[in-house]
Amino acid sequence: MHRLLLLSCLWLLAAPPMSSIFQRPTGTPVPLRLQYLLEPLHPTVHTQRGATATLPCVLRALPHNYRVKWSKVEPANYRENIIIITNGLYHKNYGPLSPRVRLRHSHRYDASLTITDVALEDEGRYRCQLVNGLEDESISLTLHLEGVVFPYQPSNGRYKFNYHEAKQACEQQDSRLATYQQLYKAWTEGLDWCNAGWILDGTVHYPIINSREPCGGRLLQPGVRTYGARDKQKDRFDAFCFTSALQGRVYFIRGHLNFKEAGQACRNHGAAIAKVGQLYSAWKFSQLDRCDGGWLADGSVRYPITTPRERCGGLPDPGVRSFGFPSKEMRTYGTYCFVEK
């Protein structure tokens, strides 16, 4: 009897707790606890264009014959592009980021990735993976650029871009196609735009703050409305572009200049006529505020307002106002110039 009771007690000690038997359905994967990698305290790293940013990846122990692989997940094609691989002693860089990345390596457990001269295309999700045979594990981090989203359409009207043309148009204006996260954040900060536009992952959206008839009707709630994924070759929309801090300065030259004279006026000062993204960046990060319409590189005329007032368009919110694309022969406006640091 005593022997039977002893065996029963030993079985209970060896068996898993009853709660663990009944709380997790059969077949549900058990989350793996990180054995070698430390969970980052802050999985999002905030930075600006031109800065140096470090994505933390620290080991708590060094397994035998391990490697650490850094990669970036690209939202346009959902692929992981390898950036750097190290075994703790040697490393090898890969891809377009290669000239601007290095391992911080402040101590022997440190496999953190440092990116210098951060570019617009560097924003996104990164993965630090410990490769150690059957015990592989990884952490994900997000590099977030502080910036501004702006809608963009060409001089010949709205809904003229297929996806590839929209991507190129943003790049020509010192910006890139916005991600959904960037567009959503811009909406929370007040971006209200009726025209649908491409974003980086090939989907099409438009952000609405004030519901109204021409923009889906008054009954629809405010939000980022979506058209979903569209044909990148055939379908045509506007673009939502994203830009960040400038490595330079935007300034205004007064005058009654046509477009050609505007460009020459900037060159006479050792500068270039500003691009649309550069004007938005100066408005966002340098609080550039002028009532004067000025030519920009794409042939549009715009002016930045940080303190709304009646004589500067009368609109209640800050923003970059537009006169559209007037005739390039008009001698009515000054020009906005950009000079690099």
PDB file of N, CA and C in Angstrom, residues 178-217:
ATOM      1  N   ALA A 178       5.380  55.943 -50.076  1.00  0.00           N
ATOM      2  CA  ALA A 178       5.156  55.746 -48.647  1.00  0.00           C
ATOM      3  C   ALA A 178       4.748  54.307 -48.362  1.00  0.00           C
ATOM      4  N   THR A 179       5.033  53.843 -47.158  1.00  0.00           N
ATOM      5  CA  THR A 179       4.502  52.571 -46.686  1.00  0.00           C
ATOM      6  C   THR A 179       3.097  52.806 -46.114  1.00  0.00           C
ATOM      7  N   TYR A 180       2.382  51.710 -45.871  1.00  0.00           N
ATOM      8  CA  TYR A 180       1.049  51.868 -45.276  1.00  0.00           C
ATOM      9  C   TYR A 180       1.160  52.486 -43.885  1.00  0.00           C
ATOM     10  N   GLN A 181       2.166  52.079 -43.112  1.00  0.00           N
ATOM     11  CA  GLN A 181       2.338  52.622 -41.773  1.00  0.00           C
ATOM     12  C   GLN A 181       2.579  54.129 -41.820  1.00  0.00           C
ATOM     13  N   GLN A 182       3.364  54.581 -42.799  1.00  0.00           N
ATOM     14  CA  GLN A 182       3.621  56.012 -42.938  1.00  0.00           C
ATOM     15  C   GLN A 182       2.357  56.768 -43.337  1.00  0.00           C
ATOM     16  N   LEU A 183       1.583  56.183 -44.258  1.00  0.00           N
ATOM     17  CA  LEU A 183       0.336  56.825 -44.673  1.00  0.00           C
ATOM     18  C   LEU A 183      -0.658  56.877 -43.515  1.00  0.00           C
ATOM     19  N   TYR A 184      -0.744  55.790 -42.762  1.00  0.00           N
ATOM     20  CA  TYR A 184      -1.679  55.751 -41.625  1.00  0.00           C
ATOM     21  C   TYR A 184      -1.298  56.804 -40.581  1.00  0.00           C
ATOM     22  N   LYS A 185      -0.009  56.915 -40.287  1.00  0.00           N
ATOM     23  CA  LYS A 185       0.449  57.912 -39.317  1.00  0.00           C
ATOM     24  C   LYS A 185       0.131  59.319 -39.819  1.00  0.00           C
ATOM     25  N   ALA A 186       0.337  59.553 -41.126  1.00  0.00           N
ATOM     26  CA  ALA A 186       0.022  60.873 -41.691  1.00  0.00           C
ATOM     27  C   ALA A 186      -1.466  61.183 -41.556  1.00  0.00           C
ATOM     28  N   TRP A 187      -2.318  60.147 -41.735  1.00  0.00           N
ATOM     29  CA  TRP A 187      -3.754  60.346 -41.552  1.00  0.00           C
ATOM     30  C   TRP A 187      -4.070  60.737 -40.110  1.00  0.00           C
ATOM     31  N   THR A 188      -3.459  60.066 -39.150  1.00  0.00           N
ATOM     32  CA  THR A 188      -3.703  60.415 -37.742  1.00  0.00           C
ATOM     33  C   THR A 188      -3.251  61.834 -37.436  1.00  0.00           C
ATOM     34  N   GLU A 189      -2.316  62.354 -38.231  1.00  0.00           N
ATOM     35  CA  GLU A 189      -1.814  63.713 -38.016  1.00  0.00           C
ATOM     36  C   GLU A 189      -2.551  64.745 -38.865  1.00  0.00           C
ATOM     37  N   GLY A 190      -3.594  64.294 -39.618  1.00  0.00           N
ATOM     38  CA  GLY A 190      -4.440  65.258 -40.304  1.00  0.00           C
ATOM     39  C   GLY A 190      -4.448  65.210 -41.818  1.00  0.00           C
ATOM     40  N   LEU A 191      -3.738  64.253 -42.443  1.00  0.00           N
ATOM     41  CA  LEU A 191      -3.752  64.189 -43.909  1.00  0.00           C
ATOM     42  C   LEU A 191      -5.134  63.777 -44.400  1.00  0.00           C
ATOM     43  N   ASP A 192      -5.722  64.609 -45.237  1.00  0.00           N
ATOM     44  CA  ASP A 192      -7.082  64.404 -45.749  1.00  0.00           C
ATOM     45  C   ASP A 192      -7.026  64.617 -47.259  1.00  0.00           C
ATOM     46  N   TRP A 193      -7.227  63.539 -48.028  1.00  0.00           N
ATOM     47  CA  TRP A 193      -7.003  63.630 -49.471  1.00  0.00           C
ATOM     48  C   TRP A 193      -7.965  62.702 -50.195  1.00  0.00           C
ATOM     49  N   CYS A 194      -8.691  63.254 -51.147  1.00  0.00           N
ATOM     50  CA  CYS A 194      -9.746  62.495 -51.823  1.00  0.00           C
ATOM     51  C   CYS A 194      -9.217  61.552 -52.898  1.00  0.00           C
ATOM     52  N   ASN A 195      -8.095  61.871 -53.500  1.00  0.00           N
ATOM     53  CA  ASN A 195      -7.595  61.085 -54.619  1.00  0.00           C
ATOM     54  C   ASN A 195      -6.825  59.861 -54.125  1.00  0.00           C
ATOM     55  N   ALA A 196      -7.090  58.711 -54.740  1.00  0.00           N
ATOM     56  CA  ALA A 196      -6.403  57.472 -54.353  1.00  0.00           C
ATOM     57  C   ALA A 196      -4.995  57.458 -54.940  1.00  0.00           C
ATOM     58  N   GLY A 197      -4.067  56.866 -54.184  1.00  0.00           N
ATOM     59  CA  GLY A 197      -2.687  56.834 -54.640  1.00  0.00           C
ATOM     60  C   GLY A 197      -1.983  55.542 -54.285  1.00  0.00           C
ATOM     61  N   TRP A 198      -0.968  55.218 -55.091  1.00  0.00           N
ATOM     62  CA  TRP A 198      -0.134  54.042 -54.851  1.00  0.00           C
ATOM     63  C   TRP A 198       0.703  54.227 -53.586  1.00  0.00           C
ATOM     64  N   ILE A 199       0.961  53.106 -52.885  1.00  0.00           N
ATOM     65  CA  ILE A 199       1.987  53.090 -51.851  1.00  0.00           C
ATOM     66  C   ILE A 199       2.967  51.964 -52.166  1.00  0.00           C
ATOM     67  N   LEU A 200       3.983  51.802 -51.310  1.00  0.00           N
ATOM     68  CA  LEU A 200       5.144  50.992 -51.662  1.00  0.00           C
ATOM     69  C   LEU A 200       4.819  49.532 -51.935  1.00  0.00           C
ATOM     70  N   ASP A 201       3.852  48.950 -51.226  1.00  0.00           N
ATOM     71  CA  ASP A 201       3.575  47.521 -51.394  1.00  0.00           C
ATOM     72  C   ASP A 201       2.668  47.210 -52.578  1.00  0.00           C
ATOM     73  N   GLY A 202       2.339  48.221 -53.393  1.00  0.00           N
ATOM     74  CA  GLY A 202       1.523  47.993 -54.587  1.00  0.00           C
ATOM     75  C   GLY A 202       0.030  48.068 -54.339  1.00  0.00           C
ATOM     76  N   THR A 203      -0.378  48.462 -53.138  1.00  0.00           N
ATOM     77  CA  THR A 203      -1.798  48.691 -52.862  1.00  0.00           C
ATOM     78  C   THR A 203      -2.123  50.167 -53.054  1.00  0.00           C
ATOM     79  N   VAL A 204      -3.423  50.464 -53.080  1.00  0.00           N
ATOM     80  CA  VAL A 204      -3.889  51.826 -53.367  1.00  0.00           C
ATOM     81  C   VAL A 204      -4.844  52.263 -52.251  1.00  0.00           C
ATOM     82  N   HIS A 205      -4.667  53.497 -51.763  1.00  0.00           N
ATOM     83  CA  HIS A 205      -5.443  53.986 -50.629  1.00  0.00           C
ATOM     84  C   HIS A 205      -5.698  55.483 -50.771  1.00  0.00           C
ATOM     85  N   TYR A 206      -6.585  56.007 -49.905  1.00  0.00           N
ATOM     86  CA  TYR A 206      -6.683  57.456 -49.723  1.00  0.00           C
ATOM     87  C   TYR A 206      -7.163  57.745 -48.307  1.00  0.00           C
ATOM     88  N   PRO A 207      -6.572  58.768 -47.649  1.00  0.00           N
ATOM     89  CA  PRO A 207      -6.889  59.068 -46.246  1.00  0.00           C
ATOM     90  C   PRO A 207      -7.953  60.158 -46.137  1.00  0.00           C
ATOM     91  N   ILE A 208      -8.980  59.912 -45.328  1.00  0.00           N
ATOM     92  CA  ILE A 208     -10.084  60.868 -45.175  1.00  0.00           C
ATOM     93  C   ILE A 208     -10.273  61.211 -43.698  1.00  0.00           C
ATOM     94  N   ILE A 209     -10.195  62.491 -43.391  1.00  0.00           N
ATOM     95  CA  ILE A 209     -10.506  62.998 -42.050  1.00  0.00           C
ATOM     96  C   ILE A 209     -11.964  63.447 -41.985  1.00  0.00           C
ATOM     97  N   ASN A 210     -12.381  64.216 -43.008  1.00  0.00           N
ATOM     98  CA  ASN A 210     -13.736  64.768 -43.049  1.00  0.00           C
ATOM     99  C   ASN A 210     -14.537  64.034 -44.118  1.00  0.00           C
ATOM    100  N   SER A 211     -15.461  63.172 -43.697  1.00  0.00           N
ATOM    101  CA  SER A 211     -16.288  62.424 -44.652  1.00  0.00           C
ATOM    102  C   SER A 211     -17.153  63.394 -45.445  1.00  0.00           C
ATOM    103  N   ARG A 212     -17.216  63.198 -46.780  1.00  0.00           N
ATOM    104  CA  ARG A 212     -17.971  64.101 -47.651  1.00  0.00           C
ATOM    105  C   ARG A 212     -18.369  63.360 -48.912  1.00  0.00           C
ATOM    106  N   GLU A 213     -19.326  63.944 -49.641  1.00  0.00           N
ATOM    107  CA  GLU A 213     -19.937  63.263 -50.786  1.00  0.00           C
ATOM    108  C   GLU A 213     -18.933  62.849 -51.860  1.00  0.00           C
ATOM    109  N   PRO A 214     -18.033  63.746 -52.310  1.00  0.00           N
ATOM    110  CA  PRO A 214     -17.124  63.319 -53.395  1.00  0.00           C
ATOM    111  C   PRO A 214     -16.107  62.273 -52.970  1.00  0.00           C
ATOM    112  N   CYS A 215     -16.016  61.985 -51.672  1.00  0.00           N
ATOM    113  CA  CYS A 215     -14.964  61.092 -51.167  1.00  0.00           C
ATOM    114  C   CYS A 215     -15.557  59.868 -50.484  1.00  0.00           C
ATOM    115  N   GLY A 216     -16.494  59.203 -51.151  1.00  0.00           N
ATOM    116  CA  GLY A 216     -17.079  57.989 -50.606  1.00  0.00           C
ATOM    117  C   GLY A 216     -18.378  58.204 -49.868  1.00  0.00           C
ATOM    118  N   GLY A 217     -18.798  59.462 -49.709  1.00  0.00           N
ATOM    119  CA  GLY A 217     -20.071  59.737 -49.040  1.00  0.00           C
ATOM    120  C   GLY A 217     -19.905  60.137 -47.590  1.00  0.00           C
TER     121      GLY A 217
END
